Short mmCIF file of C-alpha atoms and ligand atoms in Angstrom, two decimals:
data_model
loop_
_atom_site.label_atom_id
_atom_site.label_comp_id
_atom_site.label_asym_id
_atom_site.label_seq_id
_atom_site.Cartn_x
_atom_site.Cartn_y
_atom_site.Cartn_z
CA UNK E 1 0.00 0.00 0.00
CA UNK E 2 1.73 3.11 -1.18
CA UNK E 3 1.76 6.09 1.20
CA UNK E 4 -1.16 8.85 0.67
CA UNK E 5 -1.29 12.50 1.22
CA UNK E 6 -4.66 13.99 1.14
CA UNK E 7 -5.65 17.59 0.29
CA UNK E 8 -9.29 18.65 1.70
CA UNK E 9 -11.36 20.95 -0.59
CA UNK E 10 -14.61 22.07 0.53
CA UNK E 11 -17.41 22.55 -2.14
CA UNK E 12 -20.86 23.80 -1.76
CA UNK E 13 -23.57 21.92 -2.20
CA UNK E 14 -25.12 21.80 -5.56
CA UNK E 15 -27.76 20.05 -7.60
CA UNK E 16 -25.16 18.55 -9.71
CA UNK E 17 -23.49 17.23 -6.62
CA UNK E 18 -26.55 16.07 -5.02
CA UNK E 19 -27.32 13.84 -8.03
CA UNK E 20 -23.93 12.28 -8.16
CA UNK E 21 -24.37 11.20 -4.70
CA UNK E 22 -27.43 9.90 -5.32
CA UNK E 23 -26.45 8.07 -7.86
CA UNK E 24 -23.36 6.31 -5.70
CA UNK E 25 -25.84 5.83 -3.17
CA UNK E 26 -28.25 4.00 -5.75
CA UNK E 27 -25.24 1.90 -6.94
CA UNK E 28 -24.19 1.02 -3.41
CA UNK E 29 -28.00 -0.05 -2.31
CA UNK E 30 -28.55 -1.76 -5.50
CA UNK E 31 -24.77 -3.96 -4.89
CA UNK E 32 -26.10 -4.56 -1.67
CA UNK E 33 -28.93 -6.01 -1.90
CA UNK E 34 -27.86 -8.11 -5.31
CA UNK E 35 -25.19 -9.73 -3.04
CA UNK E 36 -27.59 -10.99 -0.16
CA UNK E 37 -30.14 -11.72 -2.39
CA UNK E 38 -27.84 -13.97 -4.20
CA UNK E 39 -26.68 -15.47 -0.84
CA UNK E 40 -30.24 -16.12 0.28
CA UNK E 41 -31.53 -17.46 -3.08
CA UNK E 42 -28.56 -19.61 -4.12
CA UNK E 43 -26.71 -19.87 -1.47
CA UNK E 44 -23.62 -18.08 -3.73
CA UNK E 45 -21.37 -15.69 -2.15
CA UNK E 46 -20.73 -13.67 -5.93
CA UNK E 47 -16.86 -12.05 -6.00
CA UNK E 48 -16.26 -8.91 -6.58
CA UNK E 49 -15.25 -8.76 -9.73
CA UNK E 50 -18.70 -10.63 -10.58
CA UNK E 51 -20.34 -7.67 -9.48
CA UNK E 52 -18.47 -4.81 -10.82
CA UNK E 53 -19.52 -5.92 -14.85
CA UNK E 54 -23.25 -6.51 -13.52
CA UNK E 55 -23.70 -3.22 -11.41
CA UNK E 56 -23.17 -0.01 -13.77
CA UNK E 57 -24.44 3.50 -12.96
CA UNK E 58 -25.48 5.12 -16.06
CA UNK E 59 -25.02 8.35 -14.26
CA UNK E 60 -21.10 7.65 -13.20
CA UNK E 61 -17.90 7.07 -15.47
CA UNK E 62 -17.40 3.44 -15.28
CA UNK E 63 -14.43 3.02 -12.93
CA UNK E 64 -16.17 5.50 -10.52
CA UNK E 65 -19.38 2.75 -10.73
CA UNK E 66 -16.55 -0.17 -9.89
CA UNK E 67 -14.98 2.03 -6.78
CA UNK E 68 -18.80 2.03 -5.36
CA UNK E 69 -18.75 -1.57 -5.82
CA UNK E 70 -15.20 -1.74 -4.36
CA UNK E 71 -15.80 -0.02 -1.33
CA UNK E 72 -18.93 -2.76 -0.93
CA UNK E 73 -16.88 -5.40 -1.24
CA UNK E 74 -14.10 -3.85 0.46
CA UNK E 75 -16.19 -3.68 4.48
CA UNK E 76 -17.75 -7.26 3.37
CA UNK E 77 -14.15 -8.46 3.69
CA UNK E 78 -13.07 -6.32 6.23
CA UNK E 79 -16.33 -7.56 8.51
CA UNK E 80 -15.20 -11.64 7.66
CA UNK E 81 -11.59 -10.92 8.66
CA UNK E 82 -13.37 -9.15 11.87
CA UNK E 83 -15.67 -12.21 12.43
CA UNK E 84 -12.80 -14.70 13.24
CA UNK E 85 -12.17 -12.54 16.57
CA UNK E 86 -15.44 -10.95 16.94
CA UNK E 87 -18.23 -12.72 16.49
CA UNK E 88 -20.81 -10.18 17.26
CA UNK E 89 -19.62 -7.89 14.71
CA UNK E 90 -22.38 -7.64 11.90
CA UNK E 91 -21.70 -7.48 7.87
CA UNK E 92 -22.41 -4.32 5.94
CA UNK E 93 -26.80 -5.00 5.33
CA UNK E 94 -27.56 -0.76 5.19
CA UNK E 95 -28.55 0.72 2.42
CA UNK E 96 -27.24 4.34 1.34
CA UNK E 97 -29.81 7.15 0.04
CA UNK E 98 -26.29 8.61 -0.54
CA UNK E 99 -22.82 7.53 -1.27
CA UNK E 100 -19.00 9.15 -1.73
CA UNK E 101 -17.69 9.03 -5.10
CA UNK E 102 -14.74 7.93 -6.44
CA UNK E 103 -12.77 9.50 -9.08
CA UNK E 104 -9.86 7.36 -10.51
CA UNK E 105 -7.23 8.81 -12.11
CA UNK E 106 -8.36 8.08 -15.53
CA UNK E 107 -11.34 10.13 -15.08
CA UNK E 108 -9.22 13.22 -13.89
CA UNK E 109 -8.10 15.96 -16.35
CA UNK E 110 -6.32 19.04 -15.53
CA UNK E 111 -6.47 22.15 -17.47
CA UNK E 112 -5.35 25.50 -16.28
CA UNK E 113 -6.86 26.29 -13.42
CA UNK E 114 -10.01 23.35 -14.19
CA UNK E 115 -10.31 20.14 -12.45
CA UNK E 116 -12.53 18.16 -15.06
CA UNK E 117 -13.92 14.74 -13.31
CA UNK E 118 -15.50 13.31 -16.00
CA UNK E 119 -18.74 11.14 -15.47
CA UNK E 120 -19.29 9.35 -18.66
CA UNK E 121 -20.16 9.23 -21.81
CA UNK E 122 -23.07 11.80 -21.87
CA UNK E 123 -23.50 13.47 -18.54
CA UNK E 124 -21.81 16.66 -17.64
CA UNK E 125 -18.36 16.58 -16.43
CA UNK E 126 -17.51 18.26 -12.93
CA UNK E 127 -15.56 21.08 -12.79
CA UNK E 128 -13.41 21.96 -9.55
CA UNK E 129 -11.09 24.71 -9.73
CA UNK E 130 -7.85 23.87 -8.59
CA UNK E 131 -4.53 25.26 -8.49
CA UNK E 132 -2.53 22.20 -7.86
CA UNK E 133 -1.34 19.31 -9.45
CA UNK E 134 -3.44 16.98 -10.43
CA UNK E 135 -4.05 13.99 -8.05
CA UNK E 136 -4.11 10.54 -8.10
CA UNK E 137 -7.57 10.14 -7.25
CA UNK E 138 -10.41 11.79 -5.86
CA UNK E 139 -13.04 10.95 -3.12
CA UNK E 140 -15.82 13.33 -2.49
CA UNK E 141 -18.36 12.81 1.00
CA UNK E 142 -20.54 14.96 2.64
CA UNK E 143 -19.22 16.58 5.41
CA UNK E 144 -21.43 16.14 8.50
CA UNK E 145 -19.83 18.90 10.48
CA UNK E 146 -19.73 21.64 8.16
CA UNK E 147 -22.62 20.77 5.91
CA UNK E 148 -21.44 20.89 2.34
CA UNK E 149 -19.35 18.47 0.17
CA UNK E 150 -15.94 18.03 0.95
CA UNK E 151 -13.90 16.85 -1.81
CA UNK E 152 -10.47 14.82 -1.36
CA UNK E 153 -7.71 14.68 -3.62
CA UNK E 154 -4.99 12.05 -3.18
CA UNK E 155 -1.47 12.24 -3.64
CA UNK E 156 1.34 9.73 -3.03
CA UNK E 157 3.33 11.86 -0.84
CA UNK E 158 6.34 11.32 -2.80
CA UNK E 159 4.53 13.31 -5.94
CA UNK E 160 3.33 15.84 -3.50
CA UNK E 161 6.97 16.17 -1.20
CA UNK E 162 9.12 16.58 -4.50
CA UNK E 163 6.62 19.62 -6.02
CA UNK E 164 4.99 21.32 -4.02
CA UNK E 165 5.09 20.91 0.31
CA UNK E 166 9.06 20.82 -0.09
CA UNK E 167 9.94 24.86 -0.31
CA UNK E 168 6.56 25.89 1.67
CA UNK E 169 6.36 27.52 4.90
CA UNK E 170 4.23 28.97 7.29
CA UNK E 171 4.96 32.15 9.75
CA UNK E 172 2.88 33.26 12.66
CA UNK E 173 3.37 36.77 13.79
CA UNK E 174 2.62 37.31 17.58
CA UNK E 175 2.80 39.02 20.79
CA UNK E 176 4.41 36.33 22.85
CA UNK E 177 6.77 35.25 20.24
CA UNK E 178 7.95 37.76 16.96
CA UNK E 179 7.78 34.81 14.77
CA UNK E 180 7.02 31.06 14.63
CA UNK E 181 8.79 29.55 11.29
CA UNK E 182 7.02 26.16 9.83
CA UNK E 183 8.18 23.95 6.97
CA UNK E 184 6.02 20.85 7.99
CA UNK E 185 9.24 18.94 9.57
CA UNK E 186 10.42 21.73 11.58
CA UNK E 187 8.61 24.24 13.72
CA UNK E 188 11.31 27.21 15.06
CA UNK E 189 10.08 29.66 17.63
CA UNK E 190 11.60 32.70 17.59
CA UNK E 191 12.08 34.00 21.03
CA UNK E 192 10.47 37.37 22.14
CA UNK E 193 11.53 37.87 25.57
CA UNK E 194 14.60 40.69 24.93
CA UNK E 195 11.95 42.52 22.58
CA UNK E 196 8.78 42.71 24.84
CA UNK E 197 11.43 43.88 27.51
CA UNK E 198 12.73 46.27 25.62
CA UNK E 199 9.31 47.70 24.71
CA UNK E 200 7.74 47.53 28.30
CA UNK E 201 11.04 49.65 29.31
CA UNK E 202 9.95 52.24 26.10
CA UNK E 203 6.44 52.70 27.36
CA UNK E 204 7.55 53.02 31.28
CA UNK E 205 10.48 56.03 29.83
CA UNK E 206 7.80 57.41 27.81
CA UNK E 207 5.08 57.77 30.95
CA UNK E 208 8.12 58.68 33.55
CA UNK E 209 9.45 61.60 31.51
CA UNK E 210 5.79 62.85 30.32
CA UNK E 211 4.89 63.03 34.25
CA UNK E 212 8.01 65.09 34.76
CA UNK E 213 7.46 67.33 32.11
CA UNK E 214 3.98 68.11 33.04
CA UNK E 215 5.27 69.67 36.58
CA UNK E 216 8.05 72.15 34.62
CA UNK E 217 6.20 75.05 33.34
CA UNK E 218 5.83 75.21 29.56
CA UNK E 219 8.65 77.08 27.76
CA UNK E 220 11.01 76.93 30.47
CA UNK E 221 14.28 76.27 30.06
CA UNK E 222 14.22 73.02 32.58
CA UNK E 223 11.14 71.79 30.41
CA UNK E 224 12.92 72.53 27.12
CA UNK E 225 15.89 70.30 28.69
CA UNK E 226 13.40 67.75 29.37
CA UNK E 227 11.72 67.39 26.27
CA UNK E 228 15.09 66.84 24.99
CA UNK E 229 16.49 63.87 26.87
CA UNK E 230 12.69 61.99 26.80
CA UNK E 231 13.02 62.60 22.84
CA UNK E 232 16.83 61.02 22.84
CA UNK E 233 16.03 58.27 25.51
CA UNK E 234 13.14 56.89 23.46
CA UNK E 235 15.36 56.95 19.73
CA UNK E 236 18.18 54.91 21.71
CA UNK E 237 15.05 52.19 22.97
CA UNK E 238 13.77 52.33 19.51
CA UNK E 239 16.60 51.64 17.91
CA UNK E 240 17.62 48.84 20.59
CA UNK E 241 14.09 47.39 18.92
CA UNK E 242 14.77 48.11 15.20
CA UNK E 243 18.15 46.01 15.79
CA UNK E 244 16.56 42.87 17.43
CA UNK E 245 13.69 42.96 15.23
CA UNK E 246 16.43 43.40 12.36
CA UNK E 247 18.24 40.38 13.53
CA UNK E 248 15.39 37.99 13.94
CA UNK E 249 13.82 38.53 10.81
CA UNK E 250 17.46 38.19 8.99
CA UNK E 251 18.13 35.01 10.81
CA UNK E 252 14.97 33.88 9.52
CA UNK E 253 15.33 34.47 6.57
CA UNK E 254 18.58 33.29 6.02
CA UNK E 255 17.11 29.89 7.82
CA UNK E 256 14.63 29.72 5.54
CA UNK E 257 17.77 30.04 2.05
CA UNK E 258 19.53 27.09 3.63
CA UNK E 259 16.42 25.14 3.59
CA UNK E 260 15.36 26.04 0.28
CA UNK E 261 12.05 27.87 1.06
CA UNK E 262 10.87 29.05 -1.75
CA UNK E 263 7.64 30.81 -0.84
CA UNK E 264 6.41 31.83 2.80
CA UNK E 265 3.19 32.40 4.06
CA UNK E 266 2.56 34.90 6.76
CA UNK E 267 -0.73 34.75 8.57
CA UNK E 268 -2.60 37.92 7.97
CA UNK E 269 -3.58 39.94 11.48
CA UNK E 270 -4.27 42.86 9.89
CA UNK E 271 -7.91 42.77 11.22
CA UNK E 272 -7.23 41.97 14.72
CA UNK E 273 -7.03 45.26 15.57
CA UNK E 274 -9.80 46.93 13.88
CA UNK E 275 -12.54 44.89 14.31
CA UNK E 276 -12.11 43.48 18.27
CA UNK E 277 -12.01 45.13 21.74
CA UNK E 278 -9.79 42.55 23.73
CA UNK E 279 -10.00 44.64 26.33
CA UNK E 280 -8.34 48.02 27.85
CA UNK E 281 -5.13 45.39 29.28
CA UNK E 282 -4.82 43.43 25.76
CA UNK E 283 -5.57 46.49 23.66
CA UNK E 284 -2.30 48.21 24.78
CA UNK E 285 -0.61 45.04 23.57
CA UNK E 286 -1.70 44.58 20.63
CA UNK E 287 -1.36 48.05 19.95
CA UNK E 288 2.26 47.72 20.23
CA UNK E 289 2.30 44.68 18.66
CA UNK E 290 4.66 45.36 16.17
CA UNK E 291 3.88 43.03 13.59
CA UNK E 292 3.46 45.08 10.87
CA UNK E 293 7.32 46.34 10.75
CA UNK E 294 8.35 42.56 11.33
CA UNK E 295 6.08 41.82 8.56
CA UNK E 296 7.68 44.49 6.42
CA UNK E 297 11.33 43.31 7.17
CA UNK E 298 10.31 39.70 6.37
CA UNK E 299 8.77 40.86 2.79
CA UNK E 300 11.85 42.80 1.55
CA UNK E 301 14.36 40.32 3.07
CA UNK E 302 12.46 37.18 1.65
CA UNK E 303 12.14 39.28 -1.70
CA UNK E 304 16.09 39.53 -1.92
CA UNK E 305 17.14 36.49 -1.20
CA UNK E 306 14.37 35.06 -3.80
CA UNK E 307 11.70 34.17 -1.79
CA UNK E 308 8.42 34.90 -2.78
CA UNK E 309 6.08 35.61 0.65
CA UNK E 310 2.24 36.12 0.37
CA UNK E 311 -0.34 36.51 3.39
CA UNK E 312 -3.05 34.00 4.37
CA UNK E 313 -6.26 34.63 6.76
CA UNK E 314 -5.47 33.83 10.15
CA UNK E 315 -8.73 32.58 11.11
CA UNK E 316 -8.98 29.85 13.58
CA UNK E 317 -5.17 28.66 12.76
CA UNK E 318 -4.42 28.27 16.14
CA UNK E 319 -7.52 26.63 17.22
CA UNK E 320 -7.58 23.65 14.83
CA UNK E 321 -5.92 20.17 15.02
CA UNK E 322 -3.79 19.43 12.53
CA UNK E 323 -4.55 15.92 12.45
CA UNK E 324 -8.29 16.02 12.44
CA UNK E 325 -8.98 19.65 11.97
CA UNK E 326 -11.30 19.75 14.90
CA UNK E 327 -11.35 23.50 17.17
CA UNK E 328 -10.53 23.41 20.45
CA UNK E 329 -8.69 25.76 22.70
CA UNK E 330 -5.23 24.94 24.32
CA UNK E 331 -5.40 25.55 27.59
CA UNK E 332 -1.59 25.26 28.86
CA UNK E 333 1.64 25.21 26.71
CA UNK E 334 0.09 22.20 24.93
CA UNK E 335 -2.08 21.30 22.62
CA UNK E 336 -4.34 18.56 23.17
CA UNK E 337 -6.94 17.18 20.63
CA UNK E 338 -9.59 14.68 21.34
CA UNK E 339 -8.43 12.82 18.33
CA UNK E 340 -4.60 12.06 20.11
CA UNK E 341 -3.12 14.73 18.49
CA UNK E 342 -0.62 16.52 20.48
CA UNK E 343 1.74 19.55 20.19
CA UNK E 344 3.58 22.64 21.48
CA UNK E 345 0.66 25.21 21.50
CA UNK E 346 2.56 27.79 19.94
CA UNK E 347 3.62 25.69 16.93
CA UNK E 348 -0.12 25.15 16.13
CA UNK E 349 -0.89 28.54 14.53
CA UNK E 350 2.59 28.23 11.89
CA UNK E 351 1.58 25.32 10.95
CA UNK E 352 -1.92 25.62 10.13
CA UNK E 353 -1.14 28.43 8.26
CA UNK E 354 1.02 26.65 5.79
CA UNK E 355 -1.67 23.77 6.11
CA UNK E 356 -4.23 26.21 5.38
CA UNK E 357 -2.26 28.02 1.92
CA UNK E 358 -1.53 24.21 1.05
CA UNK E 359 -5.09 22.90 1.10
CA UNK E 360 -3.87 19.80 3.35
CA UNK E 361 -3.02 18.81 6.22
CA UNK E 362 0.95 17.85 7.52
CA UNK E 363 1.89 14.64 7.74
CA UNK E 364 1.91 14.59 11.52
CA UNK E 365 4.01 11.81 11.65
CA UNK E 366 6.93 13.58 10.07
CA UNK E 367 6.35 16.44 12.27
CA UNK E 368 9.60 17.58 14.87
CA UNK E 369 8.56 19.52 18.28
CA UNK E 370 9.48 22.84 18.14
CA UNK E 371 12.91 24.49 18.74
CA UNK E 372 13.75 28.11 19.39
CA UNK E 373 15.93 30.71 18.48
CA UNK E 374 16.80 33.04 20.89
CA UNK E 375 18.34 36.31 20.50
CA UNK E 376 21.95 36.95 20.69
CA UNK E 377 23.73 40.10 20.21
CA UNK E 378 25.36 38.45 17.55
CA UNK E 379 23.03 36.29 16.10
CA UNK E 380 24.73 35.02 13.08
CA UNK E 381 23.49 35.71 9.71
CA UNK E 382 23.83 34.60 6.27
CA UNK E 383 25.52 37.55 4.63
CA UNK E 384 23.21 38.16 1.40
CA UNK E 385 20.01 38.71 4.18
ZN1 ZN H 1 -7.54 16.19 16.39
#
């Protein structure tokens, strides 16, 4: 059994859809009930290959008619091998108003930017936009959760590594931590402890002085004086920041050259600000958040060194599992999924967000725990970033 990667599209529901399912579902039923009714009758348990040339949806390309038969036959043997330790275990006897459909690769096309799943002789193809290779083979289900088709494109992750995952990464700009650097092996945390220092000191400077030169009277030459040290005093802080924030993003980058990054996605938090109160205590952070200049330094640097950086929505990336995709909220350093999945809460967000520009999920399995950077006065660079 080769090794799959799977890349999760989500498609409205349509009428064209709805028939298709139908029609699998149809299929299924009619396999179903053809096998047991052959086992009752004539005491014949038919094979599956039998089956496949007698049970043909006009409504389906052929192959996609012998998957539905396939999967049939596929929990029939699954339940027999299951019997032999389980005898309570009962044989698949339900039948389905609606089924998944299978798209093999021969039924695939891609042109442009056009995913064409052809159905047949006669019916109307399906068309998926896509903007990535074109898979091996395609599933498509109803999604319970989220109420609309969800359509799944398989890869053998050897096609997928050598393309398109290999030279993507993720980047998660925050308060606790400047940046969080994903390539789907390794997560690197870049530490933020010298910068929100540095920054607490700049807003404490900035309040002390103001008080003081409230109490001189305006004009004076003690105020003047004032006005002049509080002005120098907060360029030498801001500078101190410009440098860190300087070295960071150029050890980043030049991280990112040596592992042959090609493009980087930055989760988007423009709209944080705007559109949510967190708060009188959070606002002031996140006012002086300074992700936008990190953001900035990242673009040009990535842009000289040849790597091409775009932004992605934010939304729920560090909320959802990357193994099952499920929300939940981390409640300590780690993150903990119902599903098993497990991982340094602050690795979460980078990660989904290359998940998220990707259209699938990591392969968990692959997946390192998180290292840091932290900074040094001398962090050492790469000389072209
Ligand atoms: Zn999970």
């Amino acid at each position: 059994m080769p090794n799959y990667t799977v890349r999760k599209v989500k498609l409205e529901k349509t009428e064209q859809l709805d028939i298709l399912a139908r029609a699998s579902g149809k299929l299924y039923s009619q396999t179903l009930v053809s096998f047991w009714r052959t086992v009752r009758k004539k005491g014949i348990w038919m094979s599956g290959y039998s089956m496949e040339r007698w049970q043909i949806s006009p409504l389906l390309h052929a192959h996609s008619s012998d998957a539905v038969t396939q999967c049939f036959f596929a929990s029939l043997k699954s339940w027999r091998k299951r019997r032999k330790t389980d005898p309570s275990s009962k044989p698949p006897r339900r039948r389905r108003w609606f089924f998944k459909l299978i798209w093999k690769s021969a039924a695939i096309k891609l042109k442009g930017n056009k995913l064409r799943l052809s159905n047949g002789k006669g019916n109307e193809p399906l068309i998926v936009n896509w903007r990535w290779q074109k898979p091996k083979q395609i599933e498509l289900g109803w999604n319970k959760a989220s109420q609309c088709y969800e359509l799944r494109a398989c890869y053998t992750s050897e096609s997928v590594k050598s393309v398109e995952s290999n030279g993507v990464a993720g980047c998660d700009l925050g308060e606790i931590h400047p940046m969080v650097i994903a390539d789907g092996v390794n997560t690197t945390i870049f530490n933020g402890r010298l910068l929100r220092s540095k920054r607490r000191y700049q807003n404490k400077l900035k309040g002390k002085l103001s008080k003081l030169i409230d109490t001189k009277k305006r004009g004076s030459k003690r105020g003047k004086q004032l006005i002049k040290t509080k002005q120098k005093q907060l360029a030498k802080v801001k500078n101190q920041i410009k440098d860190i924030e300087h070295k960071l993003t150029s050890k980043a980058v030049s991280m990112l050259k040596e592992k042959n990054i090609q493009t980087l996605v930055i989760g988007d938090v423009r709209d944080i600000r705007k559109s949510i109160n967190y708060g009188k205590k959070n606002n002031q952070k996140l006012h002086q958040w300074n992700f936008g200049s990190t953001r900035h330094k990242l673009e040009y640097k990535c842009a000289r060194v040849g790597i091409s950086t775009l932004l992605e929505t934010e939304e729920y990336t560090s909320q959802e599992c990357l193994s099952c995709r499920k929300r939940n909220k981390p409640k300590n350093r780690n993150y903990r999924c119902s599903c098993g999945f497990k991982f340094h809460r602050d690795g979460v967000g980078s990660n989904n967000i290359r998940a998220k520009y990707l259209g699938a999920a990591p392969v968990v399995g692959l997946m390192a725990s998180p290292s840091g950077v932290r900074f040094q006065t001398h962090l050492q660079c790469n000389p072209v970033a």
